[in-house]
Short mmCIF file of C-alpha atoms in Angstrom, two decimals:
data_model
loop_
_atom_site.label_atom_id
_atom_site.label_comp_id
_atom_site.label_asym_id
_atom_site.label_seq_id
_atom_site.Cartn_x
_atom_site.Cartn_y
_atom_site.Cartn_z
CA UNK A 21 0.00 0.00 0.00
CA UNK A 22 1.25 3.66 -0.95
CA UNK A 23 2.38 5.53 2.35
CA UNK A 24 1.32 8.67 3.05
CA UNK A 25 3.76 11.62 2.68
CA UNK A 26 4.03 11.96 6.35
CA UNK A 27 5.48 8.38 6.46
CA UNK A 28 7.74 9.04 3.47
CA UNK A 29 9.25 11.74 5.27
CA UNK A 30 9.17 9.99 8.39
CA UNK A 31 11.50 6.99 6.70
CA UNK A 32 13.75 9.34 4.48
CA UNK A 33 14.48 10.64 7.58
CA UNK A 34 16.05 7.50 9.37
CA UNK A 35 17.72 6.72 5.69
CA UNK A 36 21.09 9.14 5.52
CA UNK A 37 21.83 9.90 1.77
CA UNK A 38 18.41 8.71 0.45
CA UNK A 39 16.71 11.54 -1.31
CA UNK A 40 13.22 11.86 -2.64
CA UNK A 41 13.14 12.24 -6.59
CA UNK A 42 10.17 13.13 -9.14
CA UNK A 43 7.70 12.16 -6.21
CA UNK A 44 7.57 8.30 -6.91
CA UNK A 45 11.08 7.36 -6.23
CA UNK A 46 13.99 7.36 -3.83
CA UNK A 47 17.05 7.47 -4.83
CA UNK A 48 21.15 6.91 -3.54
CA UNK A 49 24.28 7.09 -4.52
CA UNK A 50 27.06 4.58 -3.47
CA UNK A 51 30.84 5.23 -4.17
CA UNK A 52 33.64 2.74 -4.55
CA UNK A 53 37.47 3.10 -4.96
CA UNK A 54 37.27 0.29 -7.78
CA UNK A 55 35.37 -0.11 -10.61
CA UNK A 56 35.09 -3.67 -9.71
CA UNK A 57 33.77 -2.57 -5.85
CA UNK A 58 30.95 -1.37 -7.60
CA UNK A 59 30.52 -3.99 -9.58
CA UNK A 60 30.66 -6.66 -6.56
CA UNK A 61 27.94 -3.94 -5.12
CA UNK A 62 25.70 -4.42 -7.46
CA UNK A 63 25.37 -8.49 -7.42
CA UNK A 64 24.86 -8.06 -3.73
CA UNK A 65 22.00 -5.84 -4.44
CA UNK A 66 20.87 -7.99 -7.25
CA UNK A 67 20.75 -11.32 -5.23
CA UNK A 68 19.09 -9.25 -2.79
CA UNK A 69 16.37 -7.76 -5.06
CA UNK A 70 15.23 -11.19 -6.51
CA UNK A 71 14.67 -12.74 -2.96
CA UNK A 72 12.18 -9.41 -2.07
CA UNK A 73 10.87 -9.78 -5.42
CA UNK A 74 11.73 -5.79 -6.02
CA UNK A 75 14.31 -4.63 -8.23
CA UNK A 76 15.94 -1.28 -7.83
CA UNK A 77 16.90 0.64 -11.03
CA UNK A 78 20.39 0.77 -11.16
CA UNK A 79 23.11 2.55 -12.99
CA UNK A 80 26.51 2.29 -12.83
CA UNK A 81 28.36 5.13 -14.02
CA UNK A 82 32.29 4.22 -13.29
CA UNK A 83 32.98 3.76 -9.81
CA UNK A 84 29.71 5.53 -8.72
CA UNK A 85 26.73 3.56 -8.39
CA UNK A 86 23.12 4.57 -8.49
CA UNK A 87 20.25 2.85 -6.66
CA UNK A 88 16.77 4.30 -7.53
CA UNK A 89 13.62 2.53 -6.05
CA UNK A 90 10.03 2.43 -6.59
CA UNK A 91 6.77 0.53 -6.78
CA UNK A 92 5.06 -0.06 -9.59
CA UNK A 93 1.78 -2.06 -8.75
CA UNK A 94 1.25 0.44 -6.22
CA UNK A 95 2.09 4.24 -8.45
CA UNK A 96 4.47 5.46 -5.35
CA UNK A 97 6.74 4.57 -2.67
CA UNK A 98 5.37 1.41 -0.69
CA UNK A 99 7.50 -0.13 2.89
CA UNK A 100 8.87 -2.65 0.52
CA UNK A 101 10.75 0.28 -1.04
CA UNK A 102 12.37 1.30 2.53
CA UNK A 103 13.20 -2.10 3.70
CA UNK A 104 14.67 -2.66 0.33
CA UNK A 105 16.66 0.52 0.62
CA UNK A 106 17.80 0.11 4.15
CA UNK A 107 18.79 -3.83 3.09
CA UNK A 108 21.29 -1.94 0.66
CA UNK A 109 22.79 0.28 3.20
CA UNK A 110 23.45 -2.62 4.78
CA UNK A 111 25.03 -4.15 1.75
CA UNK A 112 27.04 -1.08 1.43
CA UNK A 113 27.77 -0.98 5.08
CA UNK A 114 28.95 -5.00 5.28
CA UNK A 115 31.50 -4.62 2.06
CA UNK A 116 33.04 -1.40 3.19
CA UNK A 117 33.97 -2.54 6.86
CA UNK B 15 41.52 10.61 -31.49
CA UNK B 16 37.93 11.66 -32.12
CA UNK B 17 36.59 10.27 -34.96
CA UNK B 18 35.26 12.54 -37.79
CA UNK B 19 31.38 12.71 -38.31
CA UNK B 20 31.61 10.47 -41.73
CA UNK B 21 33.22 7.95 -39.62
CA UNK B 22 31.14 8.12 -36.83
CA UNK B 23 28.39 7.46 -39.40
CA UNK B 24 30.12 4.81 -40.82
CA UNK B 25 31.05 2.55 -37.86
CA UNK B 26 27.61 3.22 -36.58
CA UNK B 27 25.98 1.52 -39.94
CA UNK B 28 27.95 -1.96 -39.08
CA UNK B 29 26.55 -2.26 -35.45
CA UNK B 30 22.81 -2.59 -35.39
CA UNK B 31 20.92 -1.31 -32.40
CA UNK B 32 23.94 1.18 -31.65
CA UNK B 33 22.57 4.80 -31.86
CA UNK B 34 24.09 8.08 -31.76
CA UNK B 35 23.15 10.41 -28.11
CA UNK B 36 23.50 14.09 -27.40
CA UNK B 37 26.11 14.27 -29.67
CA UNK B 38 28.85 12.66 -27.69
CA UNK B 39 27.56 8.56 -27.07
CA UNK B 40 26.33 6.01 -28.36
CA UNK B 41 24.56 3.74 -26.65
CA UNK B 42 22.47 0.80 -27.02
CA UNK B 43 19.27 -1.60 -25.45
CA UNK B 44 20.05 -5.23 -24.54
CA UNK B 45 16.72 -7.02 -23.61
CA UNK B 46 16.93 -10.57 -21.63
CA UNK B 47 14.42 -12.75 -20.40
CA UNK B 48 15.52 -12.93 -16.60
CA UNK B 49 16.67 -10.18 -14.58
CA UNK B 50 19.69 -12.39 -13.71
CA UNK B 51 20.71 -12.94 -17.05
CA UNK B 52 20.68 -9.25 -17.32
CA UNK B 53 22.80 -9.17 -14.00
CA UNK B 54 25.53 -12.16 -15.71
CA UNK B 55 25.96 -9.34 -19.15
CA UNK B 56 26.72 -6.49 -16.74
CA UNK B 57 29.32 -8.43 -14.93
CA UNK B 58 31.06 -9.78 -18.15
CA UNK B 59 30.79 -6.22 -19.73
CA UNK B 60 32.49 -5.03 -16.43
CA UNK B 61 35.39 -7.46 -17.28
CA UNK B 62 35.72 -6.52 -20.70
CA UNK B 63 35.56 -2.98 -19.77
CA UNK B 64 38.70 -3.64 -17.49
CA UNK B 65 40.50 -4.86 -19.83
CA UNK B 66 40.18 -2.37 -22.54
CA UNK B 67 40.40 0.11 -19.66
CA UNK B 68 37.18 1.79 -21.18
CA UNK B 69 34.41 1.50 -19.13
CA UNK B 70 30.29 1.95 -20.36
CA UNK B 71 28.13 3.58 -18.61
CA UNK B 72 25.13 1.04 -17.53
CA UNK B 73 21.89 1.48 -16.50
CA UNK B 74 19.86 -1.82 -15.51
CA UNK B 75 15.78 -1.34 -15.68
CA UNK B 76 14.99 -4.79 -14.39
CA UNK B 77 14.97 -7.41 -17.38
CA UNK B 78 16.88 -4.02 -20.21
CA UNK B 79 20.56 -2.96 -19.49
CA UNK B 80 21.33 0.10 -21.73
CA UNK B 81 25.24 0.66 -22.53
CA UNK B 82 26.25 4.22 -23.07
CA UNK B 83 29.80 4.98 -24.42
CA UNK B 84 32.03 7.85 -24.91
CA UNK B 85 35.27 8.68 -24.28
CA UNK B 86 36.23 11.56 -21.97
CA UNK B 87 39.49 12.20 -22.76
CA UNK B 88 38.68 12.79 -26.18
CA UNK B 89 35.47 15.11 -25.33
CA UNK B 90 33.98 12.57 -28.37
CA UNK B 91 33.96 9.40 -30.16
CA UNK B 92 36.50 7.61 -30.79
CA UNK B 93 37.95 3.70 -32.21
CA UNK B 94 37.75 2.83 -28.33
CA UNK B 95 34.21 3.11 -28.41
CA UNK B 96 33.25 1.07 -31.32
CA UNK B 97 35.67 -1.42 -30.64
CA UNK B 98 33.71 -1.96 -27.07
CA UNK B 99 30.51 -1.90 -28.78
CA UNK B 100 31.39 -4.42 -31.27
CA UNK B 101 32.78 -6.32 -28.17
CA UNK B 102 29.73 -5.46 -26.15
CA UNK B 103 27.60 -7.03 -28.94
CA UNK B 104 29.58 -10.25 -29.34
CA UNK B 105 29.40 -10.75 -25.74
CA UNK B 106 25.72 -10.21 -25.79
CA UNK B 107 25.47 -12.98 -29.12
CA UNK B 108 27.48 -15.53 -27.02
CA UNK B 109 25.44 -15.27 -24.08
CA UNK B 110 21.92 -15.84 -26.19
CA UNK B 111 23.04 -18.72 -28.55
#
């Protein structure tokens, strides 16, 4: 179900470096020191994506890494979104400690 | 060396699906049945782009990965970029025979 914009704001707010972008999405930006970091990133994310059944768009531009998330079905920004996108920070988190 | 406009146009008539963007890329859509499979292009693109040191820029929109090329240095097109294309597109061939 779409959450209201009071719980949007609510969860951007607990989510450091996820920003709000044309209304439907959020969207982060993950940095690497290799090429190949990113690239390792990005399988992470991917395994993770097809075990919630919700796939980020990603892009990969060099050794920066976009992850932009949404929900289709639903026309907007669902809790499946948020646990997906704090899931990644973990992701992040576990391959640069 | 950037490549002149006629041979821009020329290289770009011997690799189907490769168009011209904004000037300075070319970039091209790569469809796939799975989102995995997808996932298994990107990561032998990302070898490939190690190799020639010349890396795409990719964006993956669950089951479509589009490869963007250009090269900086130059400001433009050059060999570099066709050469990765044509690479790009074998890879791409190998993968769906």
């Amino acid at each position: 179900m779409k959450l209201s914009e009071q719980e949007i704001e609510f969860q951007l707010s607990t989510l450091p470096g996820w920003k709000r972008k044309d209304e439907k999405w959020i969207e982060k930006k993950f940095r690497f020191k290799q090429f190949l970091e990113g690239i390792a990133f990005v399988n992470q994310v991917a395994d993770l994506s097809e075990r919630l059944i919700h796939h980020p768009m990603i892009a990969i531009d060099y050794k920066m890494v976009t992850m932009r998330l949404t929900t289709w079905n639903e026309g907007g920004l669902t809790d499946l979104d948020f646990v997906s996108a704090r899931e990644i920070d973990g992701l992040y988190q576990k391959q640069n400690t």
